[in-house]
PDB file of C-alpha atoms in Angstrom:
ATOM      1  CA  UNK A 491       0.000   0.000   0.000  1.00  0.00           C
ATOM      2  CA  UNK A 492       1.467   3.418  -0.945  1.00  0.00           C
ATOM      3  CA  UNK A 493       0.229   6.204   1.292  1.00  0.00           C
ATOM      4  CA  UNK A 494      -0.922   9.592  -0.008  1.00  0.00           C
ATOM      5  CA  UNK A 495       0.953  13.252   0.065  1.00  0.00           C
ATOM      6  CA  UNK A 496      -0.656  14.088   3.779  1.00  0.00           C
ATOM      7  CA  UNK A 497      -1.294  17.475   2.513  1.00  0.00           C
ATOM      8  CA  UNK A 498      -3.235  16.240   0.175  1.00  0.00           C
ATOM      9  CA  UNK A 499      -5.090  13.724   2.442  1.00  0.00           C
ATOM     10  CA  UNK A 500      -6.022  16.504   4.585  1.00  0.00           C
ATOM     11  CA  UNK A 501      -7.508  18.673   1.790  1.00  0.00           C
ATOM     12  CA  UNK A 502      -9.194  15.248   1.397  1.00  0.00           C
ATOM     13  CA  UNK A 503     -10.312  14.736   4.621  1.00  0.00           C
ATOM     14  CA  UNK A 504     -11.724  18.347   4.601  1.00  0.00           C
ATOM     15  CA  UNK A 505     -13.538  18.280   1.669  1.00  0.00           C
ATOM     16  CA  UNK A 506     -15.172  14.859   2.728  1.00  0.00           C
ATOM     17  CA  UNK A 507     -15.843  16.239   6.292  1.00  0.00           C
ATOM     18  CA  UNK A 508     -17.779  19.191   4.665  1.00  0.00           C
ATOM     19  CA  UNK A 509     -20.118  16.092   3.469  1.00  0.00           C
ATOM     20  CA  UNK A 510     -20.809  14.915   6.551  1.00  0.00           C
ATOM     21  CA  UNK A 511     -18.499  11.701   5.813  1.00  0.00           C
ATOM     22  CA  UNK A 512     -15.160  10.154   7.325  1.00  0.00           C
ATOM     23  CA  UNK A 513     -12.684   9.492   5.699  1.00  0.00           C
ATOM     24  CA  UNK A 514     -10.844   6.463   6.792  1.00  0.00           C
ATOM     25  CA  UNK A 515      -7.881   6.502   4.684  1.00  0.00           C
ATOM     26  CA  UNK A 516      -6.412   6.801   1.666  1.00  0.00           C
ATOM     27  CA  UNK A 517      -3.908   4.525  -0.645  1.00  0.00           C
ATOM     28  CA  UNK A 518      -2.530   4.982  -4.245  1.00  0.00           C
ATOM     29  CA  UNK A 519      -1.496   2.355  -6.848  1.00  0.00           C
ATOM     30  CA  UNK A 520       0.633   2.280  -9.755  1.00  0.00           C
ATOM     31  CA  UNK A 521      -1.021   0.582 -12.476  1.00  0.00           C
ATOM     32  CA  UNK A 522       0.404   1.306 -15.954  1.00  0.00           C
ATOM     33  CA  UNK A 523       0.687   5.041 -16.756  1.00  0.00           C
ATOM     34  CA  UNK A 524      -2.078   5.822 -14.420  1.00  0.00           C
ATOM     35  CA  UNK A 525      -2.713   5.808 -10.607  1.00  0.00           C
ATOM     36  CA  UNK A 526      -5.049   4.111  -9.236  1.00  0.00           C
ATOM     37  CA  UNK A 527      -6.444   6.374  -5.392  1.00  0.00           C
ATOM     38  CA  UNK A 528      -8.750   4.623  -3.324  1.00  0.00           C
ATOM     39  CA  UNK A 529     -10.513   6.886  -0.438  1.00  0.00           C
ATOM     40  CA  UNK A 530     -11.941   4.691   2.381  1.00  0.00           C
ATOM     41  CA  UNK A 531     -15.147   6.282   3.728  1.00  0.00           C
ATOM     42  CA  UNK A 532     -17.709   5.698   6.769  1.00  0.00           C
ATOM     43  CA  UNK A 533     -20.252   6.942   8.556  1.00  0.00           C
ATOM     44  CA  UNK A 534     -22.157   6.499  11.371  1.00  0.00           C
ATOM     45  CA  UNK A 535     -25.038   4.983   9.385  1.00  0.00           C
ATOM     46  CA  UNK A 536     -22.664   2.782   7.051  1.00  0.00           C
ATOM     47  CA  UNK A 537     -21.924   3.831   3.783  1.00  0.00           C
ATOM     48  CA  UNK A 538     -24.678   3.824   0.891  1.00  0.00           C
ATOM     49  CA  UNK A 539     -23.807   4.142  -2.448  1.00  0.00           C
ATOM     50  CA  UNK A 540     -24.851   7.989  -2.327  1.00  0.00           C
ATOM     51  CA  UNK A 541     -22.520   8.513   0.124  1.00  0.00           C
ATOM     52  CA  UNK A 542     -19.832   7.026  -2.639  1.00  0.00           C
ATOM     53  CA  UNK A 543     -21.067   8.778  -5.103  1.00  0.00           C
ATOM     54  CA  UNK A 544     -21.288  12.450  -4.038  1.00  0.00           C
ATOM     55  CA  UNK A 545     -17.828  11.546  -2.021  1.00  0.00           C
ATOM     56  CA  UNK A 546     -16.633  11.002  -5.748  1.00  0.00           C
ATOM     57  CA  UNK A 547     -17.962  14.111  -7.442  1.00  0.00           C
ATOM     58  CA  UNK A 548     -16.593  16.533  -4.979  1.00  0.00           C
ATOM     59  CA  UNK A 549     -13.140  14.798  -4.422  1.00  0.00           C
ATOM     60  CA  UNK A 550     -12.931  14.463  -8.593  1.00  0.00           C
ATOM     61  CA  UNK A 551     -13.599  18.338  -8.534  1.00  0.00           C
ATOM     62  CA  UNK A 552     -10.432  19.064  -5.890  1.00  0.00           C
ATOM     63  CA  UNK A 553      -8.091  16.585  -7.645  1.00  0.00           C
ATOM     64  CA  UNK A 554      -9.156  18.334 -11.079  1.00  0.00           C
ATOM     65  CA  UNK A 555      -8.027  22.039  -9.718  1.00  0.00           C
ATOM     66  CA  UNK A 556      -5.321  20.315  -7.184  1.00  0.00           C
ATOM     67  CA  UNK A 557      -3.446  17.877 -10.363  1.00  0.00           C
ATOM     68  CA  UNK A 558      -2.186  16.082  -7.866  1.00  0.00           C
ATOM     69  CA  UNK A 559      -0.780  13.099  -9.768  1.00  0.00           C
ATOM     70  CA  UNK A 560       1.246  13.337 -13.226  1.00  0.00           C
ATOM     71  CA  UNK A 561      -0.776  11.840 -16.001  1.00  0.00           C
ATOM     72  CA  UNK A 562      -4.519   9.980 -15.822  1.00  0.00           C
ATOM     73  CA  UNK A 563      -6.216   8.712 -12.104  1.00  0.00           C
ATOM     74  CA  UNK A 564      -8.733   6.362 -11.535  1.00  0.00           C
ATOM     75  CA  UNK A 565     -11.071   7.084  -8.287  1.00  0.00           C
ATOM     76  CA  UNK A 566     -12.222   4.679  -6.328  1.00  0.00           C
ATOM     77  CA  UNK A 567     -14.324   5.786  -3.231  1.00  0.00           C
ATOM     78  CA  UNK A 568     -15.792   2.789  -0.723  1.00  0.00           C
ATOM     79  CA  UNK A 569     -16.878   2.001   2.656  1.00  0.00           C
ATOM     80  CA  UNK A 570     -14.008  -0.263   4.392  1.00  0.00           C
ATOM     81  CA  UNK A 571     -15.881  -3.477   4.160  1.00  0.00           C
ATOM     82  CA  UNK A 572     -15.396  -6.570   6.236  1.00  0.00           C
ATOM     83  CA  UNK A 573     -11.375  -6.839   5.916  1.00  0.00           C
ATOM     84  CA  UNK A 574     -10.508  -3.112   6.377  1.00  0.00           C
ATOM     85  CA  UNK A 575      -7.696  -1.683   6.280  1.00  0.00           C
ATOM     86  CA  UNK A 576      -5.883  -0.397   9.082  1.00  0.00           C
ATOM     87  CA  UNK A 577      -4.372   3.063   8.496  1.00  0.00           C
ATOM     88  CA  UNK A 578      -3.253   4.266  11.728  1.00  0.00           C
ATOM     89  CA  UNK A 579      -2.664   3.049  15.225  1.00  0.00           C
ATOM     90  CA  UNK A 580      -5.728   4.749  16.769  1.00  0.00           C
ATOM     91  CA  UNK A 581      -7.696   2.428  14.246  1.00  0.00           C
ATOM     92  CA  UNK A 582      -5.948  -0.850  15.338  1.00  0.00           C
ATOM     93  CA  UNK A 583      -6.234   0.388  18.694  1.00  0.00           C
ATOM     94  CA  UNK A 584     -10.375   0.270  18.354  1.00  0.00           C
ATOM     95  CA  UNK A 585      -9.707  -3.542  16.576  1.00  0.00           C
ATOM     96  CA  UNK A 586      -7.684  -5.126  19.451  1.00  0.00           C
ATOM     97  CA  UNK A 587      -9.293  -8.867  20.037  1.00  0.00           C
ATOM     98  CA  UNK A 588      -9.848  -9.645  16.120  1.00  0.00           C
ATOM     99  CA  UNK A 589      -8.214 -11.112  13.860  1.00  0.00           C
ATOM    100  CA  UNK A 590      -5.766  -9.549  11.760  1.00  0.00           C
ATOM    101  CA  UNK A 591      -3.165  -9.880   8.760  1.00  0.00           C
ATOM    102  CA  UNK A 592       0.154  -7.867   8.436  1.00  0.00           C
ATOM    103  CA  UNK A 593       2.042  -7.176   5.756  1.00  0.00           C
ATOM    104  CA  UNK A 594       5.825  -5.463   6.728  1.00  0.00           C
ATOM    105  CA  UNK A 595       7.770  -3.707   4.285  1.00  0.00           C
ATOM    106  CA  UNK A 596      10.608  -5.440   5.496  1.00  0.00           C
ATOM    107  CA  UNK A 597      10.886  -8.861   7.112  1.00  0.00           C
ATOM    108  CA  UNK A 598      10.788  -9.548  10.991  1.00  0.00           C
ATOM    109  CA  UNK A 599      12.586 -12.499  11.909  1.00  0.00           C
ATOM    110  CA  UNK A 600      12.897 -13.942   8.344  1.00  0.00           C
ATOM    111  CA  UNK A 601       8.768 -13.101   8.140  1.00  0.00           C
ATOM    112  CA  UNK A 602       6.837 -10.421   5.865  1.00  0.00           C
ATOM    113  CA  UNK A 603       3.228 -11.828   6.926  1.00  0.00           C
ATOM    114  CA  UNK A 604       1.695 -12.290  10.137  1.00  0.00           C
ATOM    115  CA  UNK A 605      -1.832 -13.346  10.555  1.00  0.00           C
ATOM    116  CA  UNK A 606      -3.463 -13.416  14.018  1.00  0.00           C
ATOM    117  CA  UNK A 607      -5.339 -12.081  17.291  1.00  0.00           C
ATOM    118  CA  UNK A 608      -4.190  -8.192  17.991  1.00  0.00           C
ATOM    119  CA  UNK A 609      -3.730  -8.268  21.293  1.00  0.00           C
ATOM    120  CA  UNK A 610      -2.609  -4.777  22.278  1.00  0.00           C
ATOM    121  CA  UNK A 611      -1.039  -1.464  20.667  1.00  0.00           C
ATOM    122  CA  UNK A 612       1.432  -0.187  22.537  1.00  0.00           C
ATOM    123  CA  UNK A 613       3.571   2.572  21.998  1.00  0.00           C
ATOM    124  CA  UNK A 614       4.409   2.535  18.255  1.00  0.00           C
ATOM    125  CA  UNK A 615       3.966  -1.276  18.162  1.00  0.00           C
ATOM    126  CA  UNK A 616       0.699  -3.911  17.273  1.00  0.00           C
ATOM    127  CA  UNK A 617       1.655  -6.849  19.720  1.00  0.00           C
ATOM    128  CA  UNK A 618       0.082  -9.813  17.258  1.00  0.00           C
ATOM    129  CA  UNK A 619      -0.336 -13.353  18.920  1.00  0.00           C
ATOM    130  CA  UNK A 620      -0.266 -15.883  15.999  1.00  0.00           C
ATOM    131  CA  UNK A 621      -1.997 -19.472  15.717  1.00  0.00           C
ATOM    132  CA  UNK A 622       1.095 -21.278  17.182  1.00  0.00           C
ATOM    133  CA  UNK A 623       0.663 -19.390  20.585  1.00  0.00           C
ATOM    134  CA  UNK A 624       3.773 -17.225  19.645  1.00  0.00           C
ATOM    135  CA  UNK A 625       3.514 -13.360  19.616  1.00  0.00           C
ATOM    136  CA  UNK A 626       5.130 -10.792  18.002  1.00  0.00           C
ATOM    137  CA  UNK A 627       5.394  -7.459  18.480  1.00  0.00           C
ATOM    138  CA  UNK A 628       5.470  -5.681  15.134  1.00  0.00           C
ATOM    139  CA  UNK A 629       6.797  -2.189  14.729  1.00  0.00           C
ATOM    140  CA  UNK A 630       3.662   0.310  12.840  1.00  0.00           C
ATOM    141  CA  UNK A 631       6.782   1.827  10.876  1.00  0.00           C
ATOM    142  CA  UNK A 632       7.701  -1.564   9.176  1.00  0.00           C
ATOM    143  CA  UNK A 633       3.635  -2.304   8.410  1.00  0.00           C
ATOM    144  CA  UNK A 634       3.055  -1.710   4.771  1.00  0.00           C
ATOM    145  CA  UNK A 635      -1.271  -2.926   5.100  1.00  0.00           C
ATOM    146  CA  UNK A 636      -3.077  -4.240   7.931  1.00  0.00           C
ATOM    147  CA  UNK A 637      -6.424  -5.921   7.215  1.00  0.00           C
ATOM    148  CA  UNK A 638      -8.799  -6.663  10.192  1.00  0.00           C
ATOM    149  CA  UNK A 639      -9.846 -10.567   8.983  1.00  0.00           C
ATOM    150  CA  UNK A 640     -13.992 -10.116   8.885  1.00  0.00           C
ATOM    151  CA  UNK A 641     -16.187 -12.897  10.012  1.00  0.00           C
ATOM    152  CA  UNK A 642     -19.517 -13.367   8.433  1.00  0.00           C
ATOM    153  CA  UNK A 643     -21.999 -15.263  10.443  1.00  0.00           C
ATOM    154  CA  UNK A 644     -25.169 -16.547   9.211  1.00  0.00           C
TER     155      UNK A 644
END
C-alpha cells in the first residue's frame, strides 16, 4: 500500500468532512501510466452508495483544480468493508481482540506476513499473537497494510 501526500489527504479529509463523511484513509497504486487512489469512507449509518457517489464528485472536482498526480487517475471511493484496512494506530487500537493480517515492508525475523489475534497497541507497536501461541510485536513503521480478517456469520 502506498500512502498519499498528507497534505493532500487533509484537503481530502476536509472536503469529505464538509459532506458529513469520514474518511478512513487513503492509498494509491501504480497501475500502468495511471494511478489508481482509493478513499476509504464511513459513517455512522454505514456507507450507501450515495454517500460514494457524491464523495466522488466533490473529491474528482479538488483533484481536477489540485493535479495532484502526473498523467490519468482512476477514483475509487468505498466504505471499508469486512477486511478493512488499518491506516493508523488509533484504528488498530479500536480492533484489538480480532483477527488480523500484516504485511511489513521489510521482514521480521525472516517473516513479511503475520496473521493473528491483535492483542494490544502499545507505543508505536501492534503486539500480534499468531496461531502457534507465539507473539510478536510488530513495529507500525515496518507495516506496509493491515487488514482486520472479517467474520460473516449466518
Amino acid at each position: 500500500m502506498r500512502q498519499i501526500n498528507p497534505e493532500l489527504q487533509e484537503r481530502l479529509a476536509q472536503c469529505v468532512s464538509a459532506l458529513g463523511v469520514e474518511l478512513v484513509g487513503c492509498e494509491q497504486q501504480p497501475m500502468g501510466r495511471q494511478v489508481i487512489l482509493r478513499l476509504y469512507i464511513e459513517t455512522p449509518q454505514g456507507v450507501s452508495a450515495e454517500d460514494c457517489q457524491r464523495v466522488s464528485h466533490q473529491v474528482s472536482g479538488l483533484l481536477d483544480v489540485e493535479d495532484p498526480f502526473q498523467g490519468r487517475y482512476v477514483l475509487e471511493v468505498s466504505s471499508p468493508g469486512i477486511d478493512r484496512v488499518l491506516f493508523t494506530l488509533a484504528q488498530c487500537e479500536r480492533f484489538v481482540g480480532s483477527e488480523v493480517k500484516v504485511r511489513l515492508h521489510q521482514p521480521l525475523e525472516n517473516r513479511r506476513q503475520f496473521r493473528g489475534v491483535l492483542v494490544r497497541v502499545e507505543g508505536e507497536a501492534l503486539h500480534v499473537e499468531l496461531a502457534s501461541g507465539e507473539s510478536v510485536v510488530l513495529p507500525f513503521a515496518w507495516v506496509d497494510k493491515a487488514n482486520v480478517i472479517g467474520k460473516v456469520t449466518f
